[in-house]
CSV table of C-alpha atoms and ligand atoms in Angstrom, one decimal:
chain,number,residue,atom,x,y,z
O,1,MET,CA,-49.1,8.1,-20.9
O,2,LYS,CA,-45.9,9.6,-20.5
O,3,LEU,CA,-45.9,12.1,-17.3
O,4,TRP,CA,-44.7,14.5,-19.9
O,5,GLY,CA,-47.0,13.3,-22.6
O,6,GLY,CA,-49.6,16.3,-22.6
O,7,ARG,CA,-48.2,18.4,-25.6
O,8,PHE,CA,-47.7,15.1,-27.8
O,9,SER,CA,-50.2,13.3,-30.0
O,10,LYS,CA,-47.9,10.6,-31.0
O,11,PRO,CA,-46.5,8.2,-28.8
O,12,THR,CA,-42.6,7.8,-28.6
O,13,ASP,CA,-41.0,5.4,-31.3
O,14,LYS,CA,-39.8,1.9,-29.4
O,15,LEU,CA,-36.5,2.3,-30.8
O,16,VAL,CA,-36.1,6.1,-29.1
O,17,GLU,CA,-37.7,4.7,-25.9
O,18,GLN,CA,-34.8,2.4,-25.7
O,19,PHE,CA,-32.2,4.4,-27.3
O,20,SER,CA,-32.8,7.4,-24.7
O,21,ALA,CA,-33.5,5.3,-21.5
O,22,SER,CA,-31.0,5.6,-18.8
O,23,LEU,CA,-33.3,3.3,-16.4
O,24,PRO,CA,-31.0,0.3,-17.0
O,25,PHE,CA,-27.9,2.2,-15.2
O,26,ASP,CA,-29.4,5.0,-13.2
O,27,LYS,CA,-31.7,2.8,-11.0
O,28,ARG,CA,-28.3,2.6,-9.1
O,29,LEU,CA,-29.5,6.3,-8.0
O,30,TYR,CA,-32.6,5.3,-6.1
O,31,TRP,CA,-31.7,5.7,-2.9
O,32,GLU,CA,-30.4,9.2,-3.5
O,33,ASP,CA,-33.4,9.8,-5.4
O,34,ILE,CA,-35.7,8.9,-2.6
O,35,GLU,CA,-33.7,10.7,0.0
O,36,GLY,CA,-33.8,14.1,-2.0
O,37,SER,CA,-37.5,13.4,-2.9
O,38,LEU,CA,-38.4,12.8,1.2
O,39,ALA,CA,-36.4,16.0,1.9
O,40,HIS,CA,-38.0,18.1,-0.9
O,41,THR,CA,-41.7,17.1,0.2
O,42,LYS,CA,-40.9,17.9,3.9
O,43,MET,CA,-39.7,21.5,2.8
O,44,LEU,CA,-42.7,21.6,0.4
O,45,GLY,CA,-45.2,20.8,3.1
O,46,ALA,CA,-43.2,23.0,5.9
O,47,GLN,CA,-43.5,26.1,3.3
O,48,GLY,CA,-47.3,25.5,2.9
O,49,ILE,CA,-46.4,24.7,-0.7
O,50,ILE,CA,-48.2,21.6,-0.4
O,51,THR,CA,-50.5,20.8,2.4
O,52,ASP,CA,-49.3,18.2,5.2
O,53,LYS,CA,-51.5,15.5,4.1
O,54,ASP,CA,-50.0,15.2,0.9
O,55,ALA,CA,-46.7,15.5,2.5
O,56,ASP,CA,-47.2,12.9,4.6
O,57,ALA,CA,-48.9,10.6,1.8
O,58,ILE,CA,-46.5,11.4,-0.8
O,59,ARG,CA,-43.4,10.4,2.1
O,60,GLY,CA,-45.6,7.2,3.1
O,61,ALA,CA,-45.5,6.0,-0.5
O,62,LEU,CA,-42.0,6.8,-1.1
O,63,MET,CA,-40.5,4.9,1.9
O,64,GLU,CA,-42.8,2.0,0.6
O,65,ILE,CA,-41.2,2.5,-3.0
O,66,ARG,CA,-37.4,2.2,-1.3
O,67,LEU,CA,-38.4,-1.0,0.4
O,68,ALA,CA,-40.1,-2.6,-2.6
O,69,ILE,CA,-37.0,-1.6,-4.8
O,70,GLU,CA,-35.1,-3.0,-1.9
O,71,ALA,CA,-36.7,-6.5,-2.1
O,72,ASP,CA,-36.2,-6.4,-5.7
O,73,ASP,CA,-40.1,-6.0,-5.9
O,74,PHE,CA,-40.7,-3.1,-8.4
O,75,ASP,CA,-41.8,-3.2,-11.7
O,76,PHE,CA,-38.9,-1.5,-13.7
O,77,ASP,CA,-40.2,-0.4,-17.2
O,78,LEU,CA,-37.7,1.0,-19.7
O,79,ALA,CA,-40.8,3.5,-21.0
O,80,ASP,CA,-40.6,5.5,-17.7
O,81,GLU,CA,-37.1,6.4,-19.0
O,82,ASP,CA,-35.0,6.8,-16.1
O,83,ILE,CA,-35.2,6.1,-11.8
O,84,HIS,CA,-36.9,9.7,-11.3
O,85,MET,CA,-39.7,9.0,-13.8
O,86,ALA,CA,-39.8,5.6,-12.4
O,87,ILE,CA,-40.6,6.4,-9.1
O,88,GLU,CA,-42.4,9.1,-9.4
O,89,ARG,CA,-44.9,6.9,-11.5
O,90,ALA,CA,-45.1,4.5,-8.8
O,91,LEU,CA,-45.8,6.9,-6.5
O,92,ILE,CA,-48.7,8.4,-8.4
O,93,ASP,CA,-50.1,4.9,-9.2
O,94,LYS,CA,-50.0,4.5,-5.2
O,95,ILE,CA,-51.8,7.9,-4.0
O,96,GLY,CA,-53.2,9.2,-7.0
O,97,PRO,CA,-53.0,13.2,-8.0
O,98,ALA,CA,-51.3,13.9,-4.5
O,99,GLY,CA,-48.5,12.4,-6.1
O,100,GLY,CA,-48.3,14.8,-8.6
O,101,LYS,CA,-47.3,17.3,-6.1
O,102,LEU,CA,-43.9,15.8,-5.8
O,103,HIS,CA,-42.4,17.7,-8.5
O,104,THR,CA,-43.5,21.0,-7.5
O,105,ALA,CA,-40.7,23.5,-7.8
O,106,ARG,CA,-38.1,20.7,-9.1
O,107,SER,CA,-37.0,19.6,-12.4
O,108,ARG,CA,-35.3,16.4,-13.4
O,109,ASN,CA,-32.2,18.6,-13.8
O,110,ASP,CA,-31.7,19.7,-10.5
O,111,GLN,CA,-33.0,16.4,-9.3
O,112,VAL,CA,-30.3,14.3,-11.0
O,113,ALA,CA,-27.7,16.4,-10.1
O,114,THR,CA,-28.5,16.4,-6.5
O,115,ASP,CA,-28.9,12.8,-6.9
O,116,MET,CA,-25.6,12.1,-8.4
O,117,ARG,CA,-23.4,14.5,-5.8
O,118,LEU,CA,-25.1,12.5,-2.8
O,119,HIS,CA,-24.2,9.2,-4.5
O,120,LEU,CA,-20.6,10.4,-4.8
O,121,LYS,CA,-20.4,11.7,-1.7
O,122,ARG,CA,-21.4,8.3,-0.2
O,123,THR,CA,-19.1,6.4,-2.1
O,124,LEU,CA,-16.2,8.6,-1.7
O,125,ILE,CA,-16.2,7.6,2.0
O,126,VAL,CA,-16.4,4.5,1.3
O,127,ILE,CA,-13.4,4.6,-1.5
O,128,ALA,CA,-11.3,6.5,1.0
O,129,GLY,CA,-11.8,3.6,3.6
O,130,GLU,CA,-10.6,1.3,0.9
O,131,VAL,CA,-7.5,3.6,0.2
O,132,ALA,CA,-6.9,3.5,4.0
O,133,ALA,CA,-7.0,-0.3,4.5
O,134,LEU,CA,-4.9,-0.7,1.9
O,135,GLN,CA,-2.5,1.7,3.6
O,136,GLU,CA,-2.8,-0.4,6.4
O,137,THR,CA,-1.9,-3.2,4.5
O,138,PHE,CA,1.2,-1.9,3.3
O,139,LEU,CA,2.1,-0.6,6.9
O,140,ALA,CA,2.0,-3.9,8.3
O,141,LEU,CA,4.3,-5.5,5.9
O,142,ALA,CA,6.5,-2.6,6.0
O,143,GLU,CA,6.7,-3.2,9.9
O,144,GLU,CA,7.7,-6.9,8.9
O,145,HIS,CA,10.4,-5.9,6.6
O,146,ARG,CA,12.4,-3.2,8.3
O,147,ASP,CA,15.4,-5.2,7.8
O,148,THR,CA,14.8,-6.9,4.5
O,149,VAL,CA,17.0,-5.3,2.0
O,150,LEU,CA,16.9,-5.6,-1.6
O,151,PRO,CA,18.3,-3.3,-4.5
O,152,GLY,CA,16.3,-0.2,-5.4
O,153,TYR,CA,16.3,0.4,-9.1
O,154,THR,CA,16.3,3.2,-11.7
O,155,HIS,CA,16.0,2.2,-15.6
O,156,LEU,CA,15.4,-1.0,-14.1
O,157,GLN,CA,18.7,-1.5,-13.4
O,158,ARG,CA,20.2,-2.4,-9.8
O,159,ALA,CA,20.6,1.3,-8.3
O,160,GLN,CA,21.5,1.0,-4.6
O,161,PRO,CA,20.3,-1.2,-1.5
O,162,ILE,CA,17.1,-0.4,0.1
O,163,PHE,CA,15.1,-1.5,2.8
O,164,LEU,CA,11.8,-3.2,1.8
O,165,ALA,CA,9.9,-0.9,3.9
O,166,HIS,CA,11.3,2.1,2.5
O,167,HIS,CA,9.9,0.6,-1.0
O,168,LEU,CA,6.7,-0.4,0.7
O,169,LEU,CA,6.1,3.0,2.7
O,170,ALA,CA,6.5,4.8,-1.2
O,171,TYR,CA,3.0,3.5,-1.8
O,172,VAL,CA,1.7,4.3,1.7
O,173,PHE,CA,2.8,7.8,0.7
O,174,MET,CA,1.3,7.8,-2.6
O,175,LEU,CA,-1.9,6.9,-1.4
O,176,ASP,CA,-1.9,9.6,0.9
O,177,ARG,CA,-1.9,11.9,-2.0
O,178,ASP,CA,-4.6,10.1,-3.5
O,179,ALA,CA,-6.7,10.1,-0.2
O,180,GLU,CA,-6.0,14.0,-0.1
O,181,LYS,CA,-7.4,14.1,-3.8
O,182,LEU,CA,-10.7,12.2,-2.8
O,183,LYS,CA,-11.1,14.6,0.5
O,184,ASN,CA,-11.0,17.6,-1.9
O,185,CYS,CA,-13.5,15.9,-4.8
O,186,TYR,CA,-15.9,15.7,-1.6
O,187,GLN,CA,-15.7,19.0,-0.8
O,188,GLU,CA,-16.5,20.1,-4.2
O,189,ALA,CA,-19.5,17.6,-4.7
O,190,ASP,CA,-20.7,18.9,-1.2
O,191,VAL,CA,-22.9,21.6,-2.9
O,192,MET,CA,-26.5,21.0,-3.5
O,193,PRO,CA,-28.4,22.4,-7.0
O,194,LEU,CA,-31.8,20.8,-5.9
O,195,GLY,CA,-34.0,24.3,-5.8
O,196,SER,CA,-32.2,25.7,-9.3
O,197,ALA,CA,-35.5,23.7,-11.3
O,198,ALA,CA,-35.0,23.6,-14.8
O,199,MET,CA,-32.2,26.2,-14.9
O,200,ALA,CA,-33.9,29.5,-13.8
O,201,GLY,CA,-35.1,28.9,-10.0
O,202,THR,CA,-38.4,29.1,-9.1
O,203,PRO,CA,-41.2,31.4,-8.2
O,204,LEU,CA,-42.1,29.3,-5.5
O,205,PRO,CA,-41.3,30.1,-1.8
O,206,ILE,CA,-38.8,27.3,-1.2
O,207,ASP,CA,-36.5,27.0,1.2
O,208,ARG,CA,-33.1,25.7,0.0
O,209,GLU,CA,-31.6,25.6,3.0
O,210,SER,CA,-33.6,23.6,4.9
O,211,VAL,CA,-33.3,21.1,1.9
O,212,ALA,CA,-29.7,21.1,2.1
O,213,LYS,CA,-29.6,20.4,6.1
O,214,GLU,CA,-31.9,17.6,5.6
O,215,LEU,CA,-29.4,16.0,2.7
O,216,GLY,CA,-26.3,17.0,4.8
O,217,PHE,CA,-25.0,19.2,2.3
O,218,SER,CA,-22.6,22.3,3.2
O,219,ARG,CA,-23.4,24.8,1.0
O,220,LEU,CA,-26.2,25.8,-2.1
O,221,SER,CA,-25.4,26.3,-5.8
O,222,ASP,CA,-25.0,29.9,-6.4
O,223,ASN,CA,-26.2,30.0,-9.8
O,224,SER,CA,-29.3,27.8,-11.1
O,225,MET,CA,-27.8,27.7,-14.8
O,226,ASP,CA,-24.6,26.3,-13.5
O,227,ALA,CA,-25.8,24.2,-10.9
O,228,VAL,CA,-28.1,21.9,-13.5
O,229,SER,CA,-24.8,22.0,-15.9
O,230,ASP,CA,-21.9,21.5,-13.9
O,231,ARG,CA,-20.2,18.3,-14.0
O,232,ASP,CA,-16.8,19.7,-12.5
O,233,TRP,CA,-17.0,17.9,-9.8
O,234,LEU,CA,-17.0,14.4,-12.0
O,235,ILE,CA,-14.1,15.6,-14.2
O,236,SER,CA,-12.0,16.0,-10.4
O,237,PHE,CA,-13.7,12.3,-9.3
O,238,THR,CA,-12.4,10.9,-12.6
O,239,ALA,CA,-9.0,12.2,-12.1
O,240,ALA,CA,-8.5,11.2,-8.8
O,241,ALA,CA,-9.6,7.9,-9.7
O,242,ALA,CA,-7.3,7.7,-12.6
O,243,GLN,CA,-4.5,8.9,-10.8
O,244,ILE,CA,-4.9,6.0,-7.8
O,245,MET,CA,-5.1,3.7,-10.6
O,246,VAL,CA,-1.7,4.6,-12.0
O,247,HIS,CA,-0.6,4.0,-8.7
O,248,LEU,CA,-1.9,0.7,-8.5
O,249,SER,CA,-1.2,0.1,-11.9
O,250,ARG,CA,2.4,0.9,-11.3
O,251,LEU,CA,2.6,-1.6,-8.2
O,252,SER,CA,1.0,-4.3,-10.5
O,253,GLU,CA,3.8,-4.1,-12.8
O,254,GLU,CA,6.4,-4.1,-10.0
O,255,LEU,CA,4.3,-7.2,-8.7
O,256,ILE,CA,4.4,-9.0,-12.2
O,257,ILE,CA,8.4,-8.2,-12.6
O,258,TRP,CA,8.8,-9.4,-9.0
O,259,SER,CA,7.0,-12.6,-9.1
O,260,SER,CA,8.8,-13.7,-12.5
O,261,ALA,CA,11.2,-16.7,-12.1
O,262,GLU,CA,13.9,-14.3,-13.5
O,263,PHE,CA,13.3,-12.1,-10.1
O,264,ASP,CA,11.8,-14.2,-7.9
O,265,PHE,CA,11.5,-11.6,-5.1
O,266,VAL,CA,7.8,-12.4,-4.2
O,267,GLU,CA,5.3,-15.0,-4.4
O,268,ILE,CA,1.6,-13.9,-5.1
O,269,ASP,CA,-0.6,-16.2,-2.9
O,270,ASP,CA,-2.8,-18.4,-4.9
O,271,SER,CA,-5.6,-17.3,-4.2
O,272,HIS,CA,-4.5,-13.9,-6.2
O,273,THR,CA,-3.4,-15.8,-9.2
O,274,THR,CA,-4.6,-18.1,-11.8
O,275,GLY,CA,-3.4,-20.9,-13.9
O,276,SER,CA,-3.1,-21.8,-17.6
O,277,SER,CA,-5.2,-23.7,-19.8
O,278,ILE,CA,-2.3,-25.5,-21.4
O,279,MET,CA,0.6,-25.0,-19.7
O,280,PRO,CA,0.5,-27.2,-16.1
O,281,GLN,CA,3.3,-25.5,-14.7
O,282,LYS,CA,2.3,-21.9,-14.9
O,283,LYS,CA,0.8,-19.5,-11.9
O,284,ASN,CA,0.1,-16.4,-13.8
O,285,PRO,CA,-0.4,-12.9,-12.0
O,286,ASP,CA,-3.8,-11.9,-13.8
O,287,VAL,CA,-5.0,-9.9,-10.6
O,288,ALA,CA,-2.1,-7.5,-11.0
O,289,GLU,CA,-2.5,-7.6,-14.9
O,290,LEU,CA,-6.3,-6.8,-14.5
O,291,VAL,CA,-5.4,-3.8,-12.0
O,292,ARG,CA,-2.9,-2.3,-14.7
O,293,GLY,CA,-5.5,-3.3,-17.7
O,294,LYS,CA,-8.1,-1.6,-15.9
O,295,THR,CA,-6.6,1.5,-15.5
O,296,ALA,CA,-6.5,2.1,-19.3
O,297,ARG,CA,-10.4,2.8,-18.6
O,298,ALA,CA,-9.9,4.9,-15.5
O,299,ILE,CA,-7.7,6.8,-17.6
O,300,SER,CA,-10.3,7.1,-20.6
O,301,ASN,CA,-13.3,8.1,-18.4
O,302,VAL,CA,-11.0,11.6,-17.6
O,303,THR,CA,-11.0,12.0,-21.2
O,304,GLY,CA,-14.7,10.8,-21.7
O,305,ILE,CA,-16.3,13.0,-18.9
O,306,LEU,CA,-14.0,16.4,-20.6
O,307,THR,CA,-15.0,15.2,-24.0
O,308,LEU,CA,-19.1,14.9,-23.1
O,309,LEU,CA,-18.9,18.2,-21.6
O,310,LYS,CA,-16.6,20.1,-24.0
O,311,GLY,CA,-19.3,21.4,-26.3
O,312,LEU,CA,-22.2,21.4,-24.3
O,313,PRO,CA,-24.3,25.0,-24.5
O,314,LEU,CA,-25.6,26.2,-21.1
O,315,THR,CA,-27.6,24.4,-19.6
O,316,TYR,CA,-29.0,20.9,-19.3
O,317,ASN,CA,-28.4,18.7,-22.2
O,318,ARG,CA,-29.7,15.3,-22.8
O,319,ASP,CA,-25.7,14.5,-23.4
O,320,LEU,CA,-25.2,14.6,-19.9
O,321,GLN,CA,-27.5,11.6,-19.0
O,322,GLU,CA,-24.4,9.8,-20.0
O,323,ASP,CA,-22.3,11.0,-17.5
O,324,LYS,CA,-23.3,8.6,-14.9
O,325,ILE,CA,-21.8,5.6,-17.1
O,326,TYR,CA,-18.3,7.7,-16.3
O,327,LEU,CA,-19.3,7.9,-12.6
O,328,PHE,CA,-20.5,4.4,-12.1
O,329,GLU,CA,-17.7,2.7,-13.9
O,330,THR,CA,-15.1,4.8,-12.4
O,331,ILE,CA,-16.6,3.9,-8.9
O,332,ASP,CA,-16.7,0.4,-9.8
O,333,ILE,CA,-13.0,0.1,-11.6
O,334,VAL,CA,-11.3,2.1,-8.4
O,335,SER,CA,-13.2,0.1,-5.5
O,336,SER,CA,-13.1,-3.4,-7.0
O,337,CYS,CA,-9.3,-2.8,-7.8
O,338,LEU,CA,-8.1,-1.3,-4.6
O,339,ALA,CA,-9.6,-4.4,-2.9
O,340,VAL,CA,-8.2,-6.8,-4.8
O,341,THR,CA,-4.7,-5.2,-4.3
O,342,ARG,CA,-5.2,-5.4,-0.6
O,343,GLY,CA,-5.7,-9.0,-0.8
O,344,MET,CA,-2.9,-9.3,-3.2
O,345,VAL,CA,-0.3,-7.2,-1.0
O,346,GLY,CA,-1.7,-8.9,2.2
O,347,GLY,CA,-1.0,-12.4,1.0
O,348,LEU,CA,2.6,-11.8,-0.7
O,349,ALA,CA,5.1,-14.1,0.4
O,350,VAL,CA,8.6,-12.1,0.2
O,351,ASN,CA,11.8,-14.0,-0.7
O,352,VAL,CA,14.0,-11.9,2.0
O,353,GLU,CA,17.2,-14.5,0.9
O,354,ARG,CA,16.5,-13.6,-3.0
O,355,MET,CA,16.3,-10.0,-2.5
O,356,ALA,CA,19.2,-9.8,-0.3
O,357,GLU,CA,21.4,-11.6,-3.2
O,358,ALA,CA,20.1,-9.4,-5.8
O,359,ALA,CA,21.0,-6.6,-2.9
O,360,GLY,CA,24.9,-7.5,-3.3
O,361,GLY,CA,27.3,-6.9,-6.0
O,362,PHE,CA,27.7,-3.3,-7.4
O,363,ALA,CA,24.5,-1.7,-6.1
O,364,VAL,CA,27.2,-0.8,-3.2
O,365,ALA,CA,29.1,1.3,-5.7
O,366,THR,CA,27.8,4.6,-4.8
O,367,ASP,CA,29.1,4.1,-1.3
O,368,TYR,CA,32.4,3.3,-2.1
O,369,ALA,CA,32.5,6.9,-3.4
O,370,ASP,CA,30.7,8.5,-0.7
O,371,TYR,CA,33.5,7.1,1.6
O,372,LEU,CA,36.2,8.4,-0.3
O,373,VAL,CA,34.5,12.0,-0.1
O,374,VAL,CA,34.5,11.6,3.8
O,375,LYS,CA,37.8,11.1,3.5
O,376,GLY,CA,38.6,14.6,1.6
O,377,LEU,CA,38.4,13.4,-2.3
O,378,PRO,CA,35.9,15.6,-4.2
O,379,PHE,CA,33.2,13.3,-5.5
O,380,ARG,CA,33.5,13.5,-8.9
O,381,MET,CA,36.9,12.2,-8.3
O,382,ALA,CA,35.4,10.0,-6.4
O,383,HIS,CA,33.1,8.5,-9.0
O,384,ASP,CA,36.2,8.1,-11.5
O,385,VAL,CA,37.8,6.0,-9.0
O,386,VAL,CA,35.3,3.8,-8.3
O,387,GLY,CA,34.3,3.8,-12.1
O,388,ARG,CA,37.9,2.0,-12.8
O,389,LEU,CA,37.2,-0.2,-9.4
O,390,VAL,CA,34.0,-1.3,-10.9
O,391,ARG,CA,35.5,-2.2,-14.6
O,392,PHE,CA,38.5,-3.9,-12.9
O,393,CYS,CA,35.9,-6.4,-11.0
O,394,LEU,CA,33.9,-6.8,-14.2
O,395,GLU,CA,36.9,-7.5,-16.2
O,396,ASN,CA,38.3,-9.7,-13.0
O,397,ASP,CA,35.1,-11.4,-12.5
O,398,LYS,CA,35.0,-10.1,-9.2
O,399,GLU,CA,32.3,-8.6,-7.0
O,400,PRO,CA,33.2,-6.0,-4.2
O,401,VAL,CA,32.8,-8.4,-1.8
O,402,ASP,CA,35.7,-10.1,-3.4
O,403,LEU,CA,37.8,-7.2,-3.0
O,404,THR,CA,40.9,-7.2,-0.9
O,405,LEU,CA,42.2,-4.1,0.9
O,406,GLU,CA,45.6,-4.3,-1.1
O,407,GLU,CA,43.5,-4.0,-4.4
O,408,LEU,CA,41.4,-1.2,-2.9
O,409,GLN,CA,44.6,0.6,-2.2
O,410,THR,CA,45.9,0.4,-5.8
O,411,PHE,CA,43.0,2.3,-6.7
O,412,ASP,CA,43.0,5.1,-3.9
O,413,ARG,CA,45.0,5.4,-0.9
O,414,ARG,CA,42.5,6.6,1.2
O,415,PHE,CA,41.0,3.3,1.3
O,416,ALA,CA,41.6,1.6,4.7
O,417,ALA,CA,40.2,-1.3,6.8
O,418,ASP,CA,37.0,-0.4,7.6
O,419,ALA,CA,36.7,0.1,3.8
O,420,LEU,CA,36.0,-3.9,3.7
O,421,SER,CA,32.7,-3.5,4.9
O,422,LEU,CA,31.3,-1.0,2.1
O,423,SER,CA,30.1,-4.3,0.4
O,424,ASP,CA,27.6,-5.2,2.5
O,425,PRO,CA,24.3,-4.2,1.3
O,426,LYS,CA,22.5,-3.7,4.7
O,427,ARG,CA,25.2,-1.6,6.0
O,428,SER,CA,24.9,0.7,2.6
O,429,ALA,CA,20.8,0.9,3.5
O,430,ALA,CA,21.3,1.9,7.0
O,431,ALA,CA,23.9,4.5,6.4
O,432,ARG,CA,21.3,6.3,4.5
O,433,ILE,CA,20.3,8.5,7.2
O,434,SER,CA,19.2,11.6,5.6
O,435,PRO,CA,15.6,12.8,6.1
O,436,GLY,CA,13.5,11.1,3.9
O,437,GLY,CA,15.9,8.5,3.0
O,438,THR,CA,15.8,4.7,3.4
O,439,GLY,CA,17.8,4.5,6.6
O,440,SER,CA,16.4,2.6,9.8
O,441,GLU,CA,15.7,6.0,11.4
O,442,SER,CA,14.3,8.0,8.6
O,443,ILE,CA,12.1,4.5,8.3
O,444,THR,CA,11.2,5.0,12.1
O,445,SER,CA,10.0,8.4,11.2
O,446,GLN,CA,8.2,7.8,7.7
O,447,LEU,CA,6.4,4.7,9.7
O,448,LYS,CA,5.4,7.4,12.5
O,449,THR,CA,4.3,9.9,9.7
O,450,ALA,CA,2.4,7.5,7.9
O,451,ARG,CA,0.6,6.3,11.2
O,452,ILE,CA,-0.5,10.0,12.0
O,453,LYS,CA,-2.1,10.8,8.6
O,454,LEU,CA,-3.6,7.1,8.5
O,455,ASP,CA,-5.1,7.8,11.6
O,456,GLU,CA,-6.5,11.3,10.2
O,457,LEU,CA,-7.8,9.4,7.0
O,458,GLN,CA,-9.7,6.7,9.2
O,459,GLU,CA,-11.4,9.6,11.3
O,460,TRP,CA,-12.7,11.1,8.5
O,461,VAL,CA,-13.7,8.0,6.8
O,462,SER,CA,-15.6,6.9,10.0
O,463,SER,CA,-17.1,10.6,10.7
O,464,GLY,CA,-18.2,10.4,7.2
O,465,SER,CA,-20.1,7.2,7.3
O,466,THR,CA,-21.8,8.5,10.6
O,467,LEU,CA,-23.1,11.0,7.8
O,468,ALA,CA,-24.3,8.8,5.2
H,501,LIG,N1,-32.2,10.7,-17.3
H,501,LIG,C1,-31.7,12.2,-17.3
H,501,LIG,C2,-30.4,12.2,-16.8
H,501,LIG,O1,-29.7,11.5,-16.2
H,501,LIG,C3,-32.3,13.1,-16.2
H,501,LIG,C4,-32.5,14.4,-16.5
H,501,LIG,C5,-33.6,14.5,-17.8
H,501,LIG,N2,-33.9,15.7,-18.0
H,501,LIG,C6,-34.6,16.4,-19.2
H,501,LIG,N3,-34.8,17.5,-19.3
H,501,LIG,N4,-34.7,15.4,-19.9
H,501,LIG,O2,-29.7,13.4,-17.5
């Protein structure tokens, strides 16, 4: 018999049982479900709503059930519908009618909302830790390549020489914004719905504050109807995860391009590539491609959860059971992608010569214009002079490095001997000393800022993991 079977005269259709069960995926909430039940039981006992003896029996049995699940020694039965019912049934099987007191002043509606928030809070700490670890990997590589010059691109056309450290630091700052979003998600998830019961609250003298404290929630939900139907925190999480994935996807795209024979800027380590079943020479950037591919699912999960919610009248509707699919899938995608990306970035072999070679040529053109600006020519005119200079080079099969002082001076008398060094891409990158630019001092200060932010994040992660 179902735990809710009293008013029914017929059994549930077998197909309906299968159709409506969430147990296959929500068993992932077993830890939080038991944690919530332990706190709830303690409170029921302390408030005299159930006897201490019953509270003790329930607590002991719940602990045993948790151990059994962890030891893979628990009978999951689809007929139980979900993890909440599965655990409650096992409890009653173990200790008899006293087990039936656990669900006093509680509903699965406030229970599941609480379990999921707890689960997300714990997971956010782990994901933030993965973000930090990836940042750490980028920082180490940036330190190593402060002096490696390559072209920066716009429109995927060579634009201006930059240092590789500058390029890598761009990802560190992207990830820093991602980490901030994750912290905000944590705040949003850190509200306890338990005690809202089905949706209207309970007449029993519960103490929500003590339960929240026990479970590590900083705040209580204010409105029981909102509490059982609110999944806004899940919208925020899927959105934050989608943003992380978009960043990882852009990086992946760069690594795919950079590792092509045409670019040959980097080689992805064998351990993070795969071969072809037909072409023996191939070494494919499948990991990067899959990160890019999985980003599609992370993005669609944002619209998925929004669409799930858009038509729901207050309060709980069974549609909400589907929310877990978005939650778990998003967690799995973002966690695995952060981890493999870290491995991929950490193992990159950088082709410093090839990058330098690509940074030569016309990527330094802006430097010639800036030179003339310093000598008093308005920028728009300088741009035109250098534009003609570039055309001259193209028509005569020359590059800036080939230009003689005499040639330069036919374009503008302001060019002096020191203009001959303008063709050096390293000089060009080092000269970009404006704050936030690619110049060496800016890189030093970016590394410093990034370090401070990363230390803060790591501190947040370690203080969080002691809570969880
Ligand atoms: N398995 C359900 C879910 O995940 C639990 C809540 C069920 N509540 C209900 N009133 N049927 O949403």
